[in-house]
Coordinates of C-alpha atoms in Angstrom, one line a residue:
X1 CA 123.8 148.4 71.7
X2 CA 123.8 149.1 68.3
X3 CA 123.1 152.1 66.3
X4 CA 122.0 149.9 63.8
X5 CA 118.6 148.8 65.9
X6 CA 115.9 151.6 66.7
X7 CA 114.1 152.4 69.8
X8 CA 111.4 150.2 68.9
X9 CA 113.1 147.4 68.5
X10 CA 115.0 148.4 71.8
X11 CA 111.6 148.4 73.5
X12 CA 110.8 145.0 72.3
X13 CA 113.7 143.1 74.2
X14 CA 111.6 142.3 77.1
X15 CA 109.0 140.4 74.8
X16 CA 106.4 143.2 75.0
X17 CA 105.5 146.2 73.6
X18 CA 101.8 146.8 74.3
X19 CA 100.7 145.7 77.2
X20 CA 97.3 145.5 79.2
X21 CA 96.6 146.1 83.2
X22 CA 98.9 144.5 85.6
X23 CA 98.3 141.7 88.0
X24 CA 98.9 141.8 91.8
X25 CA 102.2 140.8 92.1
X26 CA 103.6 138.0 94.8
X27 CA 105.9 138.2 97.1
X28 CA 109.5 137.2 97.6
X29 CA 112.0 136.4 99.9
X30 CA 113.3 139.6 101.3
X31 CA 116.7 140.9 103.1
X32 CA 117.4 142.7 106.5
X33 CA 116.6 146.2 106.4
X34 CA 118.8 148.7 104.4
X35 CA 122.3 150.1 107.1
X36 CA 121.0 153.5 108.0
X37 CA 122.6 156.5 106.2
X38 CA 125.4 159.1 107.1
X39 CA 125.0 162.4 106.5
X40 CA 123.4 163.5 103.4
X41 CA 125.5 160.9 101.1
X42 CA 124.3 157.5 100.5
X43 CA 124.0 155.1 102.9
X44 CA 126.9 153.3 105.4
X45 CA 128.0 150.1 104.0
X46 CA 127.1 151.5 100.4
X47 CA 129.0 149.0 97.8
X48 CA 131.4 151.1 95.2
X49 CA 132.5 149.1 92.2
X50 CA 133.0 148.9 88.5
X51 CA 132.8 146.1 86.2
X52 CA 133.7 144.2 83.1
X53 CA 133.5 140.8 81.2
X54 CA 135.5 138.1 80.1
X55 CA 135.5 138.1 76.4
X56 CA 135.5 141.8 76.4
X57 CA 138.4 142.5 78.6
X58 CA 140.4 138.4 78.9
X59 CA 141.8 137.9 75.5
X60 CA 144.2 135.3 75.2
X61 CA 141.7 133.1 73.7
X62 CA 143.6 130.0 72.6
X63 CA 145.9 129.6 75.9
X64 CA 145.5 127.3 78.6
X65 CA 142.6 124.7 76.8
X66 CA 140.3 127.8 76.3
X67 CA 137.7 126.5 74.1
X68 CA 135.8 128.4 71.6
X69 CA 133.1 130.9 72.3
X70 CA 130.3 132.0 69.9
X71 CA 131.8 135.6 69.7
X72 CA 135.3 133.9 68.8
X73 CA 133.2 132.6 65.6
X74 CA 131.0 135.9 65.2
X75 CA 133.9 138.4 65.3
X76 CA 135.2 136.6 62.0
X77 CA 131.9 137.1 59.9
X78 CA 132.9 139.8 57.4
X79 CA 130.9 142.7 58.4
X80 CA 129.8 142.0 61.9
X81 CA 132.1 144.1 64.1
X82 CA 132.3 148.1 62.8
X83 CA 136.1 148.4 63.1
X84 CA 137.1 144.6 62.2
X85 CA 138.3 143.9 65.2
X86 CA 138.3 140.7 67.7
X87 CA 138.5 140.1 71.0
X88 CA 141.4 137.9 70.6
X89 CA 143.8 139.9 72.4
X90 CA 141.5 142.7 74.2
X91 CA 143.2 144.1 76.9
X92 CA 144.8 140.9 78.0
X93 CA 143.5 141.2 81.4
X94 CA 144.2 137.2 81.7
X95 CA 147.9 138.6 81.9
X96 CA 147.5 141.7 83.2
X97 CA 144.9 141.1 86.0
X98 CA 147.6 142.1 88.8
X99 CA 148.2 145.3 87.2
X100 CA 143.8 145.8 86.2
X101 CA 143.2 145.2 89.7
X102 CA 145.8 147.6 91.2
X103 CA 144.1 150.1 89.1
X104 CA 141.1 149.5 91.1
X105 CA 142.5 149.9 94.5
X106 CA 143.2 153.3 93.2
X107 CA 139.8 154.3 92.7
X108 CA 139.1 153.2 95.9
X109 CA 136.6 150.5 95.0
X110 CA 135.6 147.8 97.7
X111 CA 134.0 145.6 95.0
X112 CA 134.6 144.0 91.3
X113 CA 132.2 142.6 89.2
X114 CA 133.6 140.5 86.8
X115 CA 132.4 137.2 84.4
X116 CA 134.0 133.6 84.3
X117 CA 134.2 132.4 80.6
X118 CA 132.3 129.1 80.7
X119 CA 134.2 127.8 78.0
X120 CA 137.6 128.6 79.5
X121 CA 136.3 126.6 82.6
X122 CA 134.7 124.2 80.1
X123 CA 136.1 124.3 77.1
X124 CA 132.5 122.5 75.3
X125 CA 130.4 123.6 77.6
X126 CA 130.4 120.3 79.2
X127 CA 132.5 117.0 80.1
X128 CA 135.5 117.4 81.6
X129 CA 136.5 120.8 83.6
X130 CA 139.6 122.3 82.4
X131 CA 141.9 123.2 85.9
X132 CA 143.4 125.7 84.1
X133 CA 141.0 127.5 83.3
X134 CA 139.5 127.8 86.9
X135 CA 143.0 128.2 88.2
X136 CA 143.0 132.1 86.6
X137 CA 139.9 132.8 88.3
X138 CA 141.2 131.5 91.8
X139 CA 144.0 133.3 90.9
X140 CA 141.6 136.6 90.1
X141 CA 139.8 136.1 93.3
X142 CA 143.0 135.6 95.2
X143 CA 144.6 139.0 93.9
X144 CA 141.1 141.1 94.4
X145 CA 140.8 139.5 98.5
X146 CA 144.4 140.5 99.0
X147 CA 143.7 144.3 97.9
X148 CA 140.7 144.6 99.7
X149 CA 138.4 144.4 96.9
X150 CA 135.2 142.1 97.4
X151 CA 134.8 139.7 94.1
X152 CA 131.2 139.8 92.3
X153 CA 131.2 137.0 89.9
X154 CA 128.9 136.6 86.9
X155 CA 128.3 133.6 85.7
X156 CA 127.3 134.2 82.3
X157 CA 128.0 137.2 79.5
X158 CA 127.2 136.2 76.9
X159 CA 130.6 133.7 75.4
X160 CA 128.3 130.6 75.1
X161 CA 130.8 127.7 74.1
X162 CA 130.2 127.5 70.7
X163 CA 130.1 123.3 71.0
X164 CA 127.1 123.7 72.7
X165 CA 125.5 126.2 69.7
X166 CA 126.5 123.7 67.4
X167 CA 125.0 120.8 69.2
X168 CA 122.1 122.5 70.6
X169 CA 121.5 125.2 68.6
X170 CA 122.7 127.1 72.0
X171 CA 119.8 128.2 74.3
X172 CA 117.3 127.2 71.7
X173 CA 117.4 123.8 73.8
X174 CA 117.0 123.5 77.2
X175 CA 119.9 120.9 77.2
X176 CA 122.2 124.2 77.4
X177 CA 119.9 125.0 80.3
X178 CA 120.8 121.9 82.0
X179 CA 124.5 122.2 81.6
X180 CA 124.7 125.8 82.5
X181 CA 123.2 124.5 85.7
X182 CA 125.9 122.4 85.7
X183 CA 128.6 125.0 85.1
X184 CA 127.1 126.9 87.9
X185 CA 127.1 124.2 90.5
X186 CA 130.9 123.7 89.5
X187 CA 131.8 127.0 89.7
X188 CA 129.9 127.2 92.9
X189 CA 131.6 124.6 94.8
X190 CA 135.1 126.1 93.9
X191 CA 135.4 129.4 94.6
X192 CA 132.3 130.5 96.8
X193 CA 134.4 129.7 99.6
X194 CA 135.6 133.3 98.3
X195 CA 133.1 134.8 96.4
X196 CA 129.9 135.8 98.4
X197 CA 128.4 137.3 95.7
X198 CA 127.2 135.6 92.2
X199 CA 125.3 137.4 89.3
X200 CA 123.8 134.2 86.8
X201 CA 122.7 135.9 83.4
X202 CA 123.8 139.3 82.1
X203 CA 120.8 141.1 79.9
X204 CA 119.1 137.9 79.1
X205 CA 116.9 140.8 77.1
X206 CA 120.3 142.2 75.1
X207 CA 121.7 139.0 74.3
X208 CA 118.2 136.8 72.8
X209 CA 116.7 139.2 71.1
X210 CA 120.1 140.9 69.8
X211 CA 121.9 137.3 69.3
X212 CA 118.6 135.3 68.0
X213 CA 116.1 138.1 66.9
X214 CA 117.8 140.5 64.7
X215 CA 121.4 138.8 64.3
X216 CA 123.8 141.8 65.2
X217 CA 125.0 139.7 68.5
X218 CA 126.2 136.8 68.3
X219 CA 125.5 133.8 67.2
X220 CA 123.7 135.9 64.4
X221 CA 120.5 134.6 63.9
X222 CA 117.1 136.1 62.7
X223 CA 114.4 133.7 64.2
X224 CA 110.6 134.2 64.3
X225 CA 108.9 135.4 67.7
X226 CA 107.9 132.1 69.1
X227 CA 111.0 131.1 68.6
X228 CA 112.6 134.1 70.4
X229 CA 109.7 133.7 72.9
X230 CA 111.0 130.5 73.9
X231 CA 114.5 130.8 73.8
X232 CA 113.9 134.2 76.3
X233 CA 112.0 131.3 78.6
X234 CA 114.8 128.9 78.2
X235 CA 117.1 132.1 79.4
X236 CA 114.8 132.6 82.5
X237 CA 115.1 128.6 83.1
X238 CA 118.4 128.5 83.0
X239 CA 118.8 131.3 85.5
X240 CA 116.3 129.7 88.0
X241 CA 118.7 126.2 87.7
X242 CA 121.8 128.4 88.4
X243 CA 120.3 129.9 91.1
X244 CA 119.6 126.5 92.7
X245 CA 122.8 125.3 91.9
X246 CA 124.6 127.5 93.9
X247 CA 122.4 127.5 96.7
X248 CA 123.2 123.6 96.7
X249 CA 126.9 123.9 95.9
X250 CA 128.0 127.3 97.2
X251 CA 128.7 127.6 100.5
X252 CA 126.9 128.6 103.2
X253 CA 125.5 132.7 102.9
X254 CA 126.4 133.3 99.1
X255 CA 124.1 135.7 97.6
X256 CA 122.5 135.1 94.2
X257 CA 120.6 137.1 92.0
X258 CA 119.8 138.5 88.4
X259 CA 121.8 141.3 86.5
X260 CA 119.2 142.3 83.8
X261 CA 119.3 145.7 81.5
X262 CA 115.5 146.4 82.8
X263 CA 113.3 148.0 80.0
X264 CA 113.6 151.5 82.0
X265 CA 109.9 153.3 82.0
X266 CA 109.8 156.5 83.7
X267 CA 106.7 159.3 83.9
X268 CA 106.9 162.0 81.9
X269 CA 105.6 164.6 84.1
X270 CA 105.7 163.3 88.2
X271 CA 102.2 163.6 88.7
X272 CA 100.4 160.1 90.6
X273 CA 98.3 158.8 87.4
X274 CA 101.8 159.2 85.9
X275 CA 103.8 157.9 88.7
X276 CA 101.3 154.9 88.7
X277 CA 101.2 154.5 84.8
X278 CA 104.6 153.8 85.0
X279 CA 104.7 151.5 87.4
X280 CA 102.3 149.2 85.3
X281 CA 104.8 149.9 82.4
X282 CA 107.6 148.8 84.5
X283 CA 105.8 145.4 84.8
X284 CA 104.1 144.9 81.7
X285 CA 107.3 146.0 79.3
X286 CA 109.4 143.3 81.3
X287 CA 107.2 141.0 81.7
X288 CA 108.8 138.0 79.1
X289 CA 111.9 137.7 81.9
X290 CA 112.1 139.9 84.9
X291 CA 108.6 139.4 85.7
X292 CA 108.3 135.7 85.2
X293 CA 111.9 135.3 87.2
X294 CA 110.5 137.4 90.8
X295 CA 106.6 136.3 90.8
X296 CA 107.0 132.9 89.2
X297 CA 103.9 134.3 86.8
X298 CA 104.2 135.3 83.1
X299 CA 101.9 138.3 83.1
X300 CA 97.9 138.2 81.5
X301 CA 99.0 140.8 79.5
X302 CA 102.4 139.5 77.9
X303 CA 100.7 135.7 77.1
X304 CA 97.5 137.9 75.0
X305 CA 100.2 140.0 73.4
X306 CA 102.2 136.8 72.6
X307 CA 99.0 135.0 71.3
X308 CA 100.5 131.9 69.4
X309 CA 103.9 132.8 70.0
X310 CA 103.9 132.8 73.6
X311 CA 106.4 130.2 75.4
X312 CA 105.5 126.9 76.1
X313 CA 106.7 126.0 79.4
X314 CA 105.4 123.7 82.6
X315 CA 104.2 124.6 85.9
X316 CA 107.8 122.7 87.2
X317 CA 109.7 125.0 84.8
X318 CA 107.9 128.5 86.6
X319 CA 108.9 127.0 89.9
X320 CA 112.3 126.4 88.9
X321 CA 112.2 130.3 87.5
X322 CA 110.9 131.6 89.8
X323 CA 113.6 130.3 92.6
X324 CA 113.7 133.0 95.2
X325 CA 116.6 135.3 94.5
X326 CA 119.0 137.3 97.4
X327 CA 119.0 140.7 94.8
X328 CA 117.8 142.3 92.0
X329 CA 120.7 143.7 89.7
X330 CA 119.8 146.3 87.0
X331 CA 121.8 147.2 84.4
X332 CA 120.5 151.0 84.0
X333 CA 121.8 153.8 80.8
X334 CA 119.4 155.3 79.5
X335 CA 115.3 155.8 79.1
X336 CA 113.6 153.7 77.3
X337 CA 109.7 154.9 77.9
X338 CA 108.5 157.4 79.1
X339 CA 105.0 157.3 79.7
X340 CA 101.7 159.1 80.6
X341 CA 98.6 157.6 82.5
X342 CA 96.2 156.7 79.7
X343 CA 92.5 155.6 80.0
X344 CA 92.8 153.3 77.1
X345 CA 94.1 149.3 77.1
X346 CA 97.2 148.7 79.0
X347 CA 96.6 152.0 81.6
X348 CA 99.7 153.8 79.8
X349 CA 100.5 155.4 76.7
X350 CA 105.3 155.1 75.7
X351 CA 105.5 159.1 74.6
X352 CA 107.9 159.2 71.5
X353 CA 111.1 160.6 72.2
X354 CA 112.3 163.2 69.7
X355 CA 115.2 163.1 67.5
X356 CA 116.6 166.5 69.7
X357 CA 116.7 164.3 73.1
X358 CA 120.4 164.7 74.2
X359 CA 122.5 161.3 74.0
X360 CA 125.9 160.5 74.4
X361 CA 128.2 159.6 71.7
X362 CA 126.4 156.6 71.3
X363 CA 123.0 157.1 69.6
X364 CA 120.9 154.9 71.9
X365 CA 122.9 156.5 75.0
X366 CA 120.1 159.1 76.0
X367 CA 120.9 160.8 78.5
X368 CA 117.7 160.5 81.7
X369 CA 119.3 161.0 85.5
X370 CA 116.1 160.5 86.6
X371 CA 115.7 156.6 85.2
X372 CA 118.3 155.5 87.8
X373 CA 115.4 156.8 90.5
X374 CA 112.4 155.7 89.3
X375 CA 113.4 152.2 88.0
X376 CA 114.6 151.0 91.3
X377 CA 112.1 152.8 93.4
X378 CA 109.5 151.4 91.3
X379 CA 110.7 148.2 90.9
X380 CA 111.0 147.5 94.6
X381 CA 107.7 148.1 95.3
X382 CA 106.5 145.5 92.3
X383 CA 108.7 143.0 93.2
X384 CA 108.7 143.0 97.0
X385 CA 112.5 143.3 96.7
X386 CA 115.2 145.1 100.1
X387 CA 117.8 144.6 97.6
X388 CA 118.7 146.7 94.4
X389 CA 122.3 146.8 93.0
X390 CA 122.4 149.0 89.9
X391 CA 124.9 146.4 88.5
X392 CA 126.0 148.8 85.7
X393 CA 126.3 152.0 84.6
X394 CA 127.8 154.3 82.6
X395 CA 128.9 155.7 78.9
X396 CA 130.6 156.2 76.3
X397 CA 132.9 159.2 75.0
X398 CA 135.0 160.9 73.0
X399 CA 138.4 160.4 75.1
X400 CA 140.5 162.5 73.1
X401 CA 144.0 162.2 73.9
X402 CA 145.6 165.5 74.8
X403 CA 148.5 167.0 73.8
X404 CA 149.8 166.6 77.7
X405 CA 148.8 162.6 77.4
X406 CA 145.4 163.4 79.5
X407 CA 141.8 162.5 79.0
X408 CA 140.0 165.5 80.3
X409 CA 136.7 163.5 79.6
X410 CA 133.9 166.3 81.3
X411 CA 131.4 164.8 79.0
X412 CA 131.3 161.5 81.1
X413 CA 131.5 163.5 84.3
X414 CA 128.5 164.8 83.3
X415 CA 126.7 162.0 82.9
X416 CA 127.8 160.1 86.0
X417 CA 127.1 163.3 88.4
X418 CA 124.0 163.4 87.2
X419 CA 123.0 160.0 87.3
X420 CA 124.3 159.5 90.6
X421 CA 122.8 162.6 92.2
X422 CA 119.4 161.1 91.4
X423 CA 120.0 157.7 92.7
X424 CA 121.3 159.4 95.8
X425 CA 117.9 160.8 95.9
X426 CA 116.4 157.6 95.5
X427 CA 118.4 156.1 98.4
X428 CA 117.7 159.8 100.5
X429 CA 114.2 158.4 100.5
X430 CA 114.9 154.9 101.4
X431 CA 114.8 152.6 98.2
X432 CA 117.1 149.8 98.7
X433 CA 119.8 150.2 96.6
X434 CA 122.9 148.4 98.1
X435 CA 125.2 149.3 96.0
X436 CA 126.7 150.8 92.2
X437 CA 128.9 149.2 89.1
X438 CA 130.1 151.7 87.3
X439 CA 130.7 150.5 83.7
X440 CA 133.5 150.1 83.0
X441 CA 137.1 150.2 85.0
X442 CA 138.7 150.3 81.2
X443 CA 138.0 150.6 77.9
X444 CA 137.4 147.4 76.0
X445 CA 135.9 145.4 73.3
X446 CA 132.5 146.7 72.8
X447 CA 131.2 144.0 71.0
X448 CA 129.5 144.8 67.5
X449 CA 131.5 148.5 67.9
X450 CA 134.9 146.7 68.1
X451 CA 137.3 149.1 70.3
X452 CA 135.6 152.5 68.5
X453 CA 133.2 152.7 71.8
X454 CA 135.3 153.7 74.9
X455 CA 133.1 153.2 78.3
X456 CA 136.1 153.2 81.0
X457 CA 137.4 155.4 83.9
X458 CA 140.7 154.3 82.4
X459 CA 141.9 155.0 78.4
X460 CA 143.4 152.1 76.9
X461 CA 146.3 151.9 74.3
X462 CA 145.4 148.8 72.9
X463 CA 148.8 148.7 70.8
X464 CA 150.6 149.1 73.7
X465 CA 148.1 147.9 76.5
X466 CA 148.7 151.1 78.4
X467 CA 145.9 152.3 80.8
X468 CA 145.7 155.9 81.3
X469 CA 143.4 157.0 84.0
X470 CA 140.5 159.7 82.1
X471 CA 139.8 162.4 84.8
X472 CA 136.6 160.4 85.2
X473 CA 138.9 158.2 87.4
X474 CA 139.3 161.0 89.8
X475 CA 135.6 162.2 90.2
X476 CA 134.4 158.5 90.9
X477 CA 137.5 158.5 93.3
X478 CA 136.5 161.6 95.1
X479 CA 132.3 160.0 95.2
X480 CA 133.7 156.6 97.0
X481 CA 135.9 158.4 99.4
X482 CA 133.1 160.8 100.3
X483 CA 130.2 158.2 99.7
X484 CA 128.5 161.1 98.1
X485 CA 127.6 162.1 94.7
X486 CA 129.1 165.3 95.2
X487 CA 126.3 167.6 93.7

């Protein structure tokens, strides 16, 4: 995120922000019950990874019929990126992926969540596949099975081919729904013979608004709110197509689910008319995706605060939304509301948060343990969902290079002890989180920050490509080999 956008317009991502009473909410396909815990750590079976993405972490951007993404045109827009820099090279993890995922073997990690570049696979989005593109990814897959490390594959972050913005105006058009669909069913039938695991959109709410609402994302486009409305439904479409594709194209038992960066609402003060206010928030702030995607329903509430800007969209296209999912992945950081019970409209009132709230080194990075428990223990009892994954998490730093070559990084430490002690406490009481993806394994291209943000457990030379482990690496070491959060 930018510290160019305020809270506000953070708020807004979702679609909504006012809101009015929320609906019963349906049912969905559930799983088996959560493994029963050990001890007083989190439970047996508990899934330990990290994470990154393609265009952030790949480079190597014009090798092997790659074709062009819109952040390979964005980066080049004078002023767009805060240190000038590109993704181009990265951290040339397309030639380095033996070495990246040795590194995660060290931390003791069981899983890896990673993203396929759509246009390395299909260079304009459509036509003809390009083998060898696929071929890194089998390749990827190959090396992570072989090291014991179960692959989590998301289909989409955010490097749209850029032929299909230029033809379709990108997910303006639901043609670019169609042939994600597409993209998903190919990359379904090849390599879910390995991968049991597939994640369609990343932050559907991060990359509309961001990309198409305010223009500091790519493509870089400031479009009116019925037009952002729609393209946020043609998002949500395009999940529910992926989601069938790979349940006709995957093979039999792979999982398939969302990984959305949830408009986080928590009470201010943990008394039941707040507990319950936020709850409503929960639903009502996400109701223009997350909603819509579990219960098949866009909320009363969202379509009257939409009013002529709501989405038009068909009783088909809700089904197809709608498409019952085998997870719920949340992206969780930081607070976004928190909110008191209030007798007045929506049944809540978002508190301001003042300018003193502690943050990271990144502005919008407040810094609220208790999100990561009442997000997922809220939203598994409005969605009827058994399983939660927190499919990232984490922050930024400082990462100052010592004079011995270490990154004594304490601050991070902080903030992931923290956090995790309260979703251990969420799991103590039986919320069904499966499993935790710490963001990130390295530092990378942080999109509009360039390389000045540094999120990973590993410090990166990017003039001389050298990871350096921060001592960040250790603690979430020593919290996977005890499966506690070691409070």
């Amino acid at each position: 995120m930018s510290d160019k956008v305020s809270r506000r317009q953070f708020a807004k991502i979702a679609g909504l922000s006012a809101a009015g009473m929320a609906n019963p909410v349906g049912a969905v396909e559930v799983n088996p019950a959560p493994p029963p815990r050990t001890g007083t750590g989190f439970p047996a079976g508990f899934v330990w990874g990290t994470a990154t993405s393609s265009y952030q972490v790949e480079g190597a951007v014009n090798e092997d019929g790659r074709g062009a993404s819109i952040w390979d045109k964005f980066v080049r827009i004078p002023g767009k990126i805060e240190d000038g820099t590109t993704g181009d090279r990265a951290n040339e993890h397309y030639h380095r992926y033996k070495e990246d995922i040795a590194l995660i073997k060290e931390l003791g990690c069981k899983a890896y969540r990673f993203s396929v570049a759509w246009p390395r696979v299909f260079p304009d989005g459509d036509g003809k596949p390009n083998p060898k593109g696929l071929d890194f990814y089998n390749r990827l897959v190959d090396e992570l099975l072989k090291n014991g490390i179960e692959p989590w594959l998301t289909l989409y972050h955010w490097d749209l081919p850029q032929s299909l913005q230029d033809r379709f105006g990108g997910w303006r058009s639901t043609e670019t729904c169609k042939i994600f669909g597409d993209y998903a069913a190919y990359v379904a039938e090849h390599l879910t013979d390995r991968v049991k695991n597939v994640f369609t959109l990343n932050e559907s709410g991060r990359f509309v608004y961001f990309g198409y609402g305010i223009g500091i994302d790519a493509p870089g486009l400031t479009l009116p709110q019925a037009e952002l409305n729609q393209i946020r439904h043609n998002s949500a479409l395009a999940h529910g197509l992926a989601v069938q594709a790979v349940r006709a194209h995957g093979r039999h038992g792979t999982r398939v689910g969302p990984a959305e960066n949830i408009d986080a609402c928590a009470p201010a003060i943990d008394t039941p008319e707040n507990v319950r206010a936020a709850e409503i928030a929960l639903r009502e702030m996400n109701g223009g995706y997350l909603n819509v995607i579990m219960t098949g329903q866009y909320t009363d509430a969202f379509l009257k605060f939409a009013g002529p800007n709501a989405p038009k969209y068909t009783d088909a296209e809700l089904k197809i939304i709608s498409s019952p999912v085998d997870f719920l992945g949340l992206n969780i950081y930081a607070p976004q509301n928190y909110v008191v019970a209030s007798d007045q409209g929506a049944g809540f009132m978002p508190l301001p948060i003042p300018k003193s709230f502690p943050h990271m080194n990144s502005d919008w990075l407040r810094v609220g343990p208790e999100t990561i428990y009442w997000v997922p223990k809220l939203a598994a009892k409005i969605w009827k969902t058994d399983a939660i994954y927190i499919s990232e998490n984490g922050t930024s730093g400082d990462d100052v290079v010592r004079p011995d070559g270490k990154i004594y990084d304490t601050d991070r430490i902080m903030y992931l002890r923290n956090y995790l002690a309260q979703l251990q406490r969420a799991t103590s009481e039986g919320v069904p989180v499966r499993g935790y993806f710490l963001w990130s394994l390295m530092d990378n291209f942080e999109w509009v920050y360039g390389l000045n943000k540094r999120f990973g457990l590993y410090h990166v030379n990017f003039d001389t490509q050298v990871r350096t482990p921060k001592l960040s690496a250790s603690f979430y070491r020593n919290v996977i080999a005890t499966n506690a959060a070691g409070v």
